[in-house]
CSV table of C-alpha atoms in Angstrom, one decimal:
chain,number,residue,atom,x,y,z
P,295,MET,CA,20.9,27.3,-43.6
P,296,GLU,CA,22.6,29.0,-41.0
P,297,ASN,CA,25.9,27.5,-39.6
P,298,ARG,CA,26.1,27.3,-36.0
P,299,GLY,CA,29.1,25.6,-35.5
P,300,ASN,CA,30.0,21.8,-35.0
P,301,VAL,CA,28.3,19.7,-32.0
P,302,ILE,CA,31.4,18.7,-29.6
P,303,ALA,CA,29.1,17.8,-26.8
P,304,THR,CA,26.0,16.7,-25.6
P,305,GLU,CA,24.9,16.8,-22.6
P,306,LYS,CA,21.5,15.5,-21.0
P,307,TYR,CA,19.7,16.1,-17.7
P,308,GLY,CA,17.3,12.7,-17.2
P,309,SER,CA,15.3,12.8,-20.5
P,310,ARG,CA,14.1,16.0,-19.7
P,311,GLU,CA,16.6,18.4,-21.1
P,312,VAL,CA,19.1,18.0,-23.8
P,313,TRP,CA,22.1,20.3,-24.5
P,314,ASP,CA,24.5,20.6,-27.5
P,315,TYR,CA,28.2,22.5,-27.2
P,316,ARG,CA,29.1,23.7,-30.1
P,317,VAL,CA,32.1,25.4,-31.4
P,318,LYS,CA,32.4,28.3,-34.2
P,319,ASN,CA,35.2,30.6,-35.2
P,320,GLY,CA,37.3,28.9,-32.0
P,321,VAL,CA,34.2,30.2,-29.6
P,322,MET,CA,32.8,27.8,-27.6
P,323,ARG,CA,28.5,28.3,-26.7
P,324,ARG,CA,26.0,26.1,-25.2
P,325,GLU,CA,22.8,25.8,-26.7
P,326,ARG,CA,19.2,23.7,-25.9
P,327,ALA,CA,19.4,20.6,-28.9
P,328,GLY,CA,17.1,21.5,-31.6
P,329,GLY,CA,18.2,25.0,-31.7
P,330,GLY,CA,17.2,27.9,-29.6
P,331,GLY,CA,18.0,28.9,-26.1
P,332,GLU,CA,15.9,28.5,-22.9
P,333,THR,CA,12.7,30.6,-22.9
P,334,ALA,CA,11.2,32.5,-19.7
P,335,GLY,CA,8.4,29.8,-19.5
P,336,SER,CA,10.6,26.6,-20.1
P,337,ALA,CA,13.4,28.0,-17.0
P,338,ILE,CA,10.3,28.7,-15.0
P,339,MET,CA,8.8,24.9,-15.7
P,340,SER,CA,11.9,23.6,-15.2
P,341,THR,CA,12.4,25.7,-11.8
P,342,LEU,CA,9.2,24.3,-10.6
P,343,LYS,CA,10.0,20.7,-11.5
P,344,SER,CA,13.3,20.6,-9.8
P,345,VAL,CA,11.5,22.0,-7.0
P,346,PHE,CA,8.4,19.6,-6.7
P,347,LEU,CA,9.2,16.6,-8.6
P,348,PRO,CA,12.5,14.1,-7.3
P,349,GLN,CA,16.0,14.6,-9.2
P,350,GLY,CA,16.2,12.7,-12.4
P,351,TYR,CA,12.1,12.5,-12.7
P,352,PRO,CA,11.0,10.5,-14.6
P,353,GLU,CA,13.6,7.7,-14.9
P,354,SER,CA,14.1,7.9,-10.9
P,355,VAL,CA,10.4,7.0,-10.6
P,356,SER,CA,8.1,4.3,-10.8
P,357,GLN,CA,5.8,4.6,-14.0
P,358,ASP,CA,2.8,4.9,-12.0
P,359,TYR,CA,4.2,7.8,-9.9
P,360,LEU,CA,2.8,11.0,-12.0
P,361,ARG,CA,-0.8,9.5,-12.3
P,362,TYR,CA,-0.7,8.5,-8.0
P,363,GLN,CA,0.6,12.0,-7.4
P,364,LEU,CA,-2.1,13.6,-9.1
P,365,TRP,CA,-4.8,11.5,-7.5
P,366,ASP,CA,-2.9,12.1,-4.3
P,367,THR,CA,-3.0,15.8,-4.6
P,368,LEU,CA,-6.5,15.9,-4.9
P,369,GLN,CA,-7.4,14.1,-2.2
P,370,ALA,CA,-5.0,15.8,0.2
P,371,PHE,CA,-6.7,19.1,-1.0
P,372,SER,CA,-10.0,17.8,-0.1
P,373,SER,CA,-8.9,16.4,3.3
P,374,SER,CA,-7.6,19.6,3.9
P,375,LEU,CA,-10.9,21.6,3.7
P,376,SER,CA,-12.8,18.7,5.1
P,377,GLY,CA,-10.1,19.2,8.2
P,378,THR,CA,-10.6,22.8,8.6
P,379,LEU,CA,-14.6,22.3,8.9
P,380,ALA,CA,-13.5,19.6,11.7
P,381,THR,CA,-11.2,22.0,13.3
P,382,GLN,CA,-13.4,24.5,13.6
P,383,ALA,CA,-16.6,22.5,15.2
P,384,SER,CA,-13.5,21.0,17.5
P,385,LEU,CA,-12.7,24.6,19.0
P,386,ARG,CA,-16.8,25.7,19.0
P,387,GLY,CA,-16.9,22.7,21.1
P,388,VAL,CA,-14.6,23.2,23.5
P,389,GLY,CA,-15.8,26.4,23.6
P,390,VAL,CA,-14.1,29.2,21.9
P,391,GLY,CA,-16.5,31.8,22.0
P,392,SER,CA,-18.9,31.0,24.5
P,393,GLN,CA,-18.4,33.2,27.7
P,394,GLU,CA,-19.1,30.1,30.0
P,395,ALA,CA,-16.2,28.2,29.1
P,396,THR,CA,-12.7,28.3,31.0
P,397,VAL,CA,-9.4,27.7,29.9
P,398,ALA,CA,-8.8,25.1,32.2
P,399,ALA,CA,-12.0,22.9,30.5
P,400,ALA,CA,-10.7,23.0,27.5
P,401,THR,CA,-7.4,22.2,28.2
P,402,VAL,CA,-8.3,19.1,30.0
P,403,THR,CA,-10.6,17.9,27.0
P,404,TRP,CA,-8.1,18.4,24.3
P,405,LEU,CA,-5.5,16.8,26.7
P,406,LEU,CA,-7.7,13.7,26.8
P,407,LYS,CA,-8.0,13.5,23.4
P,408,ASP,CA,-4.3,13.6,22.7
P,409,GLY,CA,-4.0,11.2,25.3
P,410,THR,CA,-6.3,8.7,24.2
P,411,GLY,CA,-5.0,9.0,20.9
P,412,MET,CA,-1.2,8.3,21.8
P,413,LEU,CA,-2.7,5.2,23.1
P,414,GLY,CA,-4.3,4.2,20.2
P,415,ARG,CA,-1.4,5.0,18.1
P,416,ILE,CA,0.5,2.5,20.3
P,417,LEU,CA,-1.9,-0.1,20.6
P,418,PHE,CA,-2.6,-0.2,16.6
P,419,ALA,CA,1.2,-0.3,15.9
P,420,TRP,CA,1.7,-3.4,17.9
P,421,LEU,CA,-1.4,-5.5,16.2
P,422,LYS,CA,-1.3,-4.5,12.9
P,423,GLY,CA,2.4,-3.1,12.2
P,424,SER,CA,3.7,-5.7,10.2
P,425,LYS,CA,0.8,-5.8,8.1
P,426,LEU,CA,0.9,-2.6,6.4
P,427,ASP,CA,4.1,-3.9,4.4
P,428,SER,CA,1.9,-6.8,2.8
P,429,GLU,CA,-1.2,-4.8,2.3
P,430,ALA,CA,0.0,-1.2,1.7
P,431,LYS,CA,-2.7,-0.6,-0.6
P,432,LYS,CA,-5.5,-1.5,1.7
P,433,TRP,CA,-4.4,0.2,4.5
P,434,ARG,CA,-3.7,3.4,3.2
P,435,LEU,CA,-7.4,3.1,1.8
P,436,PHE,CA,-8.4,2.2,5.1
P,437,ALA,CA,-6.5,5.0,7.2
P,438,ASP,CA,-8.0,7.5,4.7
P,439,VAL,CA,-11.9,6.0,4.9
P,440,LEU,CA,-11.3,6.2,8.7
P,441,ASN,CA,-9.9,9.9,8.4
P,442,ASP,CA,-13.6,10.9,7.2
P,443,VAL,CA,-15.4,9.3,9.7
P,444,ALA,CA,-13.5,10.9,12.4
P,445,MET,CA,-13.9,14.3,11.1
P,446,PHE,CA,-17.1,13.8,11.0
P,447,ILE,CA,-17.0,12.9,14.6
P,448,GLU,CA,-15.9,15.8,15.5
P,449,ILE,CA,-18.2,17.7,13.3
P,450,ALA,CA,-21.1,16.0,15.0
P,451,ALA,CA,-19.5,16.2,18.6
P,452,PRO,CA,-21.1,19.2,19.3
P,453,TYR,CA,-24.4,18.8,19.3
P,454,TRP,CA,-24.0,16.1,22.2
P,455,PRO,CA,-22.4,18.6,24.5
P,456,ALA,CA,-22.9,15.7,27.4
P,457,PHE,CA,-20.2,13.0,25.7
P,458,PHE,CA,-18.5,15.6,23.9
P,459,THR,CA,-14.8,14.6,25.4
P,460,LEU,CA,-15.8,10.7,24.9
P,461,ILE,CA,-17.0,11.8,21.2
P,462,LEU,CA,-13.8,13.8,20.8
P,463,CYS,CA,-11.6,10.8,22.4
P,464,VAL,CA,-12.4,8.5,20.3
P,465,ALA,CA,-12.4,10.9,17.1
P,466,GLY,CA,-8.6,11.3,18.6
P,467,VAL,CA,-8.0,7.6,18.4
P,468,PHE,CA,-9.1,7.3,14.9
P,469,LYS,CA,-6.4,9.7,13.8
P,470,SER,CA,-4.0,8.1,15.8
P,471,ILE,CA,-4.6,4.7,13.9
P,472,VAL,CA,-4.9,7.4,10.9
P,473,GLY,CA,-1.5,8.6,11.2
P,474,VAL,CA,0.0,5.1,11.9
P,475,ALA,CA,-1.3,3.7,8.9
P,476,GLY,CA,-1.5,6.6,6.6
P,477,GLY,CA,2.7,7.0,7.6
P,478,ALA,CA,4.0,3.1,7.2
P,479,THR,CA,2.0,2.5,3.9
P,480,ARG,CA,3.3,6.0,2.4
P,481,ALA,CA,6.7,4.9,3.1
P,482,ALA,CA,5.4,1.3,1.8
P,483,LEU,CA,4.6,3.2,-1.5
P,484,THR,CA,8.2,5.2,-1.5
P,485,VAL,CA,10.1,2.0,-1.5
P,486,HIS,CA,8.1,1.3,-4.4
P,487,GLN,CA,8.0,4.7,-6.0
P,488,ALA,CA,11.9,4.9,-5.7
P,489,ARG,CA,14.1,3.6,-8.7
P,490,ARG,CA,17.6,4.9,-7.5
P,491,ASN,CA,17.7,4.0,-4.2
P,492,ASN,CA,16.2,8.0,-3.6
P,493,MET,CA,13.5,7.4,-1.0
P,494,ALA,CA,14.6,10.4,0.9
P,495,ASP,CA,13.9,12.6,-2.0
P,496,ILE,CA,11.2,11.4,-3.4
P,497,SER,CA,9.4,11.5,0.5
P,498,ALA,CA,10.8,15.5,0.5
P,499,LYS,CA,9.4,16.3,-2.7
P,500,ASP,CA,6.1,14.3,-1.4
P,501,GLY,CA,6.2,16.5,1.6
P,502,SER,CA,6.3,19.8,-0.7
P,503,GLN,CA,3.9,19.0,-2.6
P,504,GLU,CA,1.7,18.5,0.1
P,505,THR,CA,2.5,21.5,1.5
P,506,LEU,CA,1.8,23.4,-1.2
P,507,VAL,CA,-1.7,21.6,-1.6
P,508,ASN,CA,-2.6,22.2,2.3
P,509,LEU,CA,-1.5,26.2,1.5
P,510,ALA,CA,-3.9,26.1,-1.4
P,511,GLY,CA,-6.5,24.6,1.2
P,512,LEU,CA,-5.5,27.0,3.6
P,513,LEU,CA,-6.9,30.0,1.1
P,514,VAL,CA,-9.7,28.3,-0.1
P,515,SER,CA,-10.3,27.8,3.8
P,516,LEU,CA,-10.2,31.5,4.4
P,517,VAL,CA,-13.0,31.8,2.2
P,518,LEU,CA,-15.5,28.8,3.8
P,519,ILE,CA,-15.0,29.8,7.8
P,520,PRO,CA,-16.9,32.7,7.3
P,521,LEU,CA,-19.7,31.1,5.5
P,522,ILE,CA,-19.8,27.8,7.9
P,523,THR,CA,-19.9,30.0,10.7
P,524,ASN,CA,-23.0,29.4,12.6
P,525,ASN,CA,-24.8,27.5,9.6
P,526,PRO,CA,-24.6,23.7,10.5
P,527,LYS,CA,-26.5,22.7,7.6
P,528,LEU,CA,-23.9,24.0,4.8
P,529,THR,CA,-20.8,23.0,7.1
P,530,PHE,CA,-22.6,19.0,6.6
P,531,ILE,CA,-23.4,19.6,3.1
P,532,LEU,CA,-19.5,20.9,2.3
P,533,PHE,CA,-18.6,18.1,4.7
P,534,PHE,CA,-20.1,15.5,2.3
P,535,LEU,CA,-19.1,16.9,-0.7
P,536,PHE,CA,-15.5,17.2,0.2
P,537,THR,CA,-15.5,13.9,1.9
P,538,ILE,CA,-17.2,11.9,-1.9
P,539,LEU,CA,-14.1,13.8,-3.8
P,540,HIS,CA,-11.5,12.6,-0.9
P,541,LEU,CA,-12.7,9.4,-1.0
P,542,PHE,CA,-12.8,8.8,-5.3
P,543,ALA,CA,-9.4,10.3,-5.0
P,544,ASN,CA,-7.9,7.9,-2.8
P,545,TYR,CA,-10.0,4.7,-4.3
P,546,LYS,CA,-8.0,6.3,-7.7
P,547,ALA,CA,-4.6,6.4,-6.2
P,548,VAL,CA,-4.2,3.1,-5.3
P,549,ARG,CA,-6.1,1.3,-8.2
P,550,SER,CA,-3.0,3.8,-9.9
P,551,VAL,CA,0.0,1.9,-8.0
P,552,VAL,CA,1.6,-0.9,-9.8
P,553,MET,CA,3.7,-2.7,-7.9
P,554,GLU,CA,6.1,-5.4,-8.7
P,555,THR,CA,6.8,-7.4,-5.6
P,556,LEU,CA,4.3,-10.3,-4.9
P,557,ASN,CA,1.9,-10.3,-1.5
P,558,GLU,CA,-0.4,-13.1,-0.6
P,559,ALA,CA,-3.7,-11.4,-2.5
P,560,ARG,CA,-1.2,-10.3,-6.1
P,561,LEU,CA,0.3,-14.4,-6.0
P,562,SER,CA,-2.8,-15.4,-5.5
P,563,ILE,CA,-4.4,-13.6,-8.7
P,564,VAL,CA,-1.5,-14.5,-10.7
P,565,LEU,CA,-1.2,-18.4,-9.6
P,566,HIS,CA,-5.0,-19.0,-10.3
P,567,GLN,CA,-4.6,-17.5,-13.8
P,568,TYR,CA,-1.8,-19.4,-14.7
P,569,LEU,CA,-3.2,-22.8,-13.1
P,570,LEU,CA,-6.9,-21.8,-15.3
P,571,ASP,CA,-4.5,-21.3,-18.8
P,572,GLY,CA,-0.9,-21.4,-18.4
P,573,ARG,CA,-0.5,-17.4,-19.0
P,574,ILE,CA,1.1,-15.2,-16.3
P,575,LEU,CA,-0.3,-12.0,-15.7
P,576,SER,CA,2.1,-8.9,-16.0
P,577,PRO,CA,2.2,-6.8,-13.0
P,578,ALA,CA,-0.1,-4.3,-14.3
P,579,GLU,CA,-3.0,-6.9,-15.1
P,580,ALA,CA,-2.7,-8.5,-12.1
P,581,ASN,CA,-2.4,-5.2,-9.6
P,582,GLN,CA,-5.9,-3.7,-11.7
P,583,LYS,CA,-7.5,-7.3,-10.0
P,584,GLU,CA,-6.1,-6.7,-6.6
P,585,PRO,CA,-8.6,-6.0,-4.0
P,586,VAL,CA,-8.1,-2.9,-2.6
P,587,PHE,CA,-10.7,-2.9,0.4
P,588,LEU,CA,-9.9,-4.8,3.9
P,589,GLU,CA,-11.4,-8.0,4.1
P,590,PHE,CA,-12.0,-8.3,8.1
P,591,LYS,CA,-12.8,-12.3,7.8
P,592,ARG,CA,-11.3,-14.5,5.4
P,593,LYS,CA,-12.6,-17.7,4.2
P,594,VAL,CA,-9.4,-19.7,4.3
P,595,PRO,CA,-6.9,-18.0,6.6
P,596,ILE,CA,-3.7,-18.8,5.4
P,597,LYS,CA,-0.9,-18.6,8.2
P,598,LEU,CA,3.0,-18.0,7.1
P,599,GLY,CA,5.7,-18.9,8.8
P,600,VAL,CA,3.5,-20.0,12.4
P,601,ARG,CA,5.1,-22.3,15.2
P,602,LEU,CA,5.6,-26.2,14.9
P,603,GLY,CA,2.3,-26.4,17.7
P,604,GLU,CA,0.3,-24.6,15.2
P,605,LEU,CA,1.1,-26.9,12.5
P,606,VAL,CA,0.7,-30.1,13.6
P,607,ARG,CA,-1.1,-31.7,17.2
P,608,ASP,CA,0.8,-34.6,17.8
P,609,PHE,CA,3.8,-37.0,16.9
P,610,ARG,CA,2.1,-38.5,14.8
P,611,GLU,CA,1.0,-35.5,12.5
P,612,LEU,CA,4.4,-34.5,13.0
P,613,GLN,CA,5.4,-37.9,11.0
P,614,LEU,CA,3.0,-37.1,8.8
P,615,ALA,CA,4.1,-33.7,8.2
P,616,LEU,CA,7.8,-34.9,7.5
P,617,ARG,CA,6.9,-37.8,5.3
P,618,ASN,CA,5.2,-35.7,2.8
P,619,THR,CA,8.0,-32.8,2.5
P,620,THR,CA,11.3,-32.9,0.8
P,621,GLN,CA,11.3,-28.8,0.8
P,622,ALA,CA,12.5,-26.5,3.1
P,623,TYR,CA,9.0,-25.7,4.7
P,624,LEU,CA,6.2,-27.7,6.2
P,625,ILE,CA,2.4,-27.2,5.1
P,626,GLY,CA,-0.7,-28.5,6.9
P,627,ILE,CA,-4.1,-27.8,7.5
P,628,GLN,CA,-5.4,-27.0,11.1
P,629,ASN,CA,-9.0,-26.3,12.0
P,630,GLY,CA,-10.2,-24.8,9.0
P,631,SER,CA,-6.4,-22.8,8.3
P,632,VAL,CA,-3.4,-23.3,6.0
P,633,CYS,CA,-0.4,-23.1,8.2
P,634,VAL,CA,3.0,-23.0,6.8
P,635,CYS,CA,6.4,-23.5,8.7
P,636,LEU,CA,9.8,-22.1,7.7
P,637,GLY,CA,12.8,-23.8,8.2
P,638,SER,CA,16.1,-21.4,9.1
P,639,ASP,CA,17.6,-21.4,5.6
P,640,THR,CA,14.8,-21.1,3.8
P,641,SER,CA,15.3,-18.7,0.7
P,642,VAL,CA,13.0,-16.4,-1.2
P,643,HIS,CA,12.4,-18.9,-4.2
P,644,ASP,CA,11.0,-21.6,-1.1
P,645,GLU,CA,9.0,-18.7,0.5
P,646,ILE,CA,7.4,-18.0,-2.5
P,647,ARG,CA,6.9,-21.7,-3.3
P,648,ALA,CA,5.7,-22.3,0.0
P,649,ALA,CA,2.7,-19.2,-0.4
P,650,CYS,CA,2.5,-21.2,-4.2
P,651,GLN,CA,1.0,-24.5,-2.3
P,652,ALA,CA,-0.6,-22.8,0.6
P,653,VAL,CA,-2.5,-20.4,-2.1
P,654,CYS,CA,-3.6,-23.9,-3.6
P,655,LEU,CA,-4.9,-25.4,-0.8
P,656,GLY,CA,-6.7,-22.7,0.5
P,657,ALA,CA,-8.3,-22.6,-2.7
P,658,VAL,CA,-9.9,-26.7,-2.8
P,659,LEU,CA,-11.0,-25.8,0.9
P,660,HIS,CA,-12.8,-22.9,-0.1
P,661,LEU,CA,-14.6,-24.5,-3.2
P,662,SER,CA,-14.0,-27.4,-5.5
P,663,PRO,CA,-12.5,-26.5,-8.6
P,664,GLN,CA,-14.7,-27.5,-11.8
P,665,GLY,CA,-11.7,-28.2,-13.9
P,666,GLY,CA,-8.0,-27.4,-14.3
P,667,ALA,CA,-5.0,-28.4,-12.2
P,668,LEU,CA,-6.9,-28.1,-9.1
P,669,ALA,CA,-9.9,-30.2,-9.5
P,670,GLN,CA,-7.8,-33.6,-8.5
P,671,LEU,CA,-6.9,-32.3,-5.6
P,672,SER,CA,-10.4,-31.4,-4.7
P,673,LYS,CA,-10.9,-35.3,-4.8
P,674,THR,CA,-8.8,-36.2,-2.0
P,675,MET,CA,-10.9,-35.9,1.3
P,676,ASN,CA,-8.2,-36.3,3.8
P,677,CYS,CA,-6.1,-33.4,5.3
P,678,TRP,CA,-2.6,-34.8,4.8
P,679,GLU,CA,-3.3,-37.2,1.8
P,680,LEU,CA,-4.7,-33.5,0.2
P,681,VAL,CA,-1.3,-32.3,1.8
P,682,ALA,CA,0.7,-34.6,0.1
P,683,GLU,CA,-0.6,-34.1,-3.1
P,684,SER,CA,-0.3,-30.5,-3.1
P,685,TYR,CA,3.1,-31.1,-3.1
P,686,LYS,CA,3.3,-33.2,-6.3
P,687,LEU,CA,1.7,-30.2,-7.6
P,688,THR,CA,3.8,-28.0,-6.8
P,689,ASP,CA,7.0,-29.8,-7.9
P,690,GLN,CA,5.2,-30.0,-11.4
P,691,ILE,CA,4.4,-26.4,-11.9
P,692,PHE,CA,6.7,-23.8,-9.6
P,693,GLN,CA,9.9,-23.8,-11.9
P,694,PRO,CA,7.8,-22.8,-15.2
P,695,PHE,CA,5.9,-20.7,-12.6
P,696,LEU,CA,8.9,-18.9,-11.3
P,697,THR,CA,10.4,-18.4,-14.5
P,698,GLY,CA,7.3,-17.2,-15.8
P,699,LEU,CA,7.2,-14.5,-12.9
P,700,ASP,CA,10.7,-13.4,-14.3
P,701,GLN,CA,10.0,-12.8,-17.6
P,702,ALA,CA,6.5,-10.8,-16.7
P,703,GLY,CA,8.6,-8.6,-15.0
P,704,TRP,CA,7.8,-9.4,-11.0
P,705,GLN,CA,10.6,-9.0,-8.5
P,706,THR,CA,11.1,-12.7,-7.4
P,707,ASP,CA,14.3,-11.7,-4.9
P,708,ARG,CA,12.4,-10.0,-2.4
P,709,THR,CA,8.6,-10.7,-1.8
P,710,LEU,CA,6.0,-8.7,0.4
P,711,LEU,CA,4.5,-11.9,1.8
P,712,ASP,CA,3.4,-11.6,5.2
P,713,TRP,CA,5.6,-14.3,7.1
P,714,ASN,CA,5.8,-14.1,10.8
P,715,GLU,CA,8.9,-14.7,12.3
P,716,TRP,CA,8.9,-18.5,13.7
P,717,ARG,CA,11.8,-20.8,12.0
P,718,VAL,CA,11.9,-24.2,12.9
P,719,ASP,CA,14.5,-27.0,12.7
P,720,TRP,CA,13.6,-30.6,12.3
P,721,LYS,CA,15.1,-33.5,11.3
P,722,LYS,CA,14.0,-36.2,8.6
P,723,MET,CA,12.4,-39.2,9.8
P,724,SER,CA,12.4,-42.5,8.0
């Protein structure tokens, strides 16, 4: 066997490349571990990885990164092609190619579309901005569905010339909402994917991937445009095919995300399983069960971080609320909703505890459990007695539940629970 010299040092680049430094006859050389130098193919692959993947991949990102990015790439490609169809329809609608159209009329239409879109962006960010972190998957999928709706409206708009400007403005509002929801949830997912405080690098490489996909979509669009021009039937057929692919890829993308941070949905899933059989679901198991479609009407709303006036209506109820608790939060039931008031010195663990108790109360109000730890609570009819019993149940289960969360791989030093910012200081009454 050939003597290649003694290894005096070994270096690696993440887990992808390992190199040995060898000395033979006083000469030091560098070679890939396992023998052989770097081939042209491996050099090209290494360059492509460094261009399109975050530095230190795969150790520098979450385990679901590659699976999510592959589906995200597919949805971006199909969306790019649908966007081409919508853009052509919009241009035809404002009069491109028509002898009767004027530049001024087309400009006014486009300005109105952009203006209403800007207003929609501001309004949506005001109303729903705080929800985008806690329910990133749901809003990510919602944004892509709304984007497809907006593009369909743009394609159909030229067939309603009397309402073209109005329809285009509606599509502009929808797309502005897509921009806010899509961008914000993309940022939330980037925080999840970053494992070395490398959010900027992941975001930059995501932009490179998206640019490459859009470039591929542009090349395909150059082939499609001559085929769909003055052919509305083919335009709609291709749009529906691209939309089906887009929605399927988006669904698979959000389903592939495994977040280790608790939001209300994941906490509810894990807590109910724990109360049922004492088992703590892993992040992968809970994420697989997490719903990814928005619920516009919840059966028992849970309001976290409310004003004191939303929790109690008079001094007597305040006395009942204070008598029931020794915790850094108050909890009660008002108008069919479970309300939680936080103290000013509430810790993250207190927040998780309060959310657990609220989830239990919500489950009892929604339906009477057939068995398990919640069955006893369902027998209590008075709201404040029910709250008092829920404190006792939480006292029994919370500490072992929290320990189980840590052991199962959940992050308990921060949460994505949708807390409002109200904080209340109260004095204990005798």
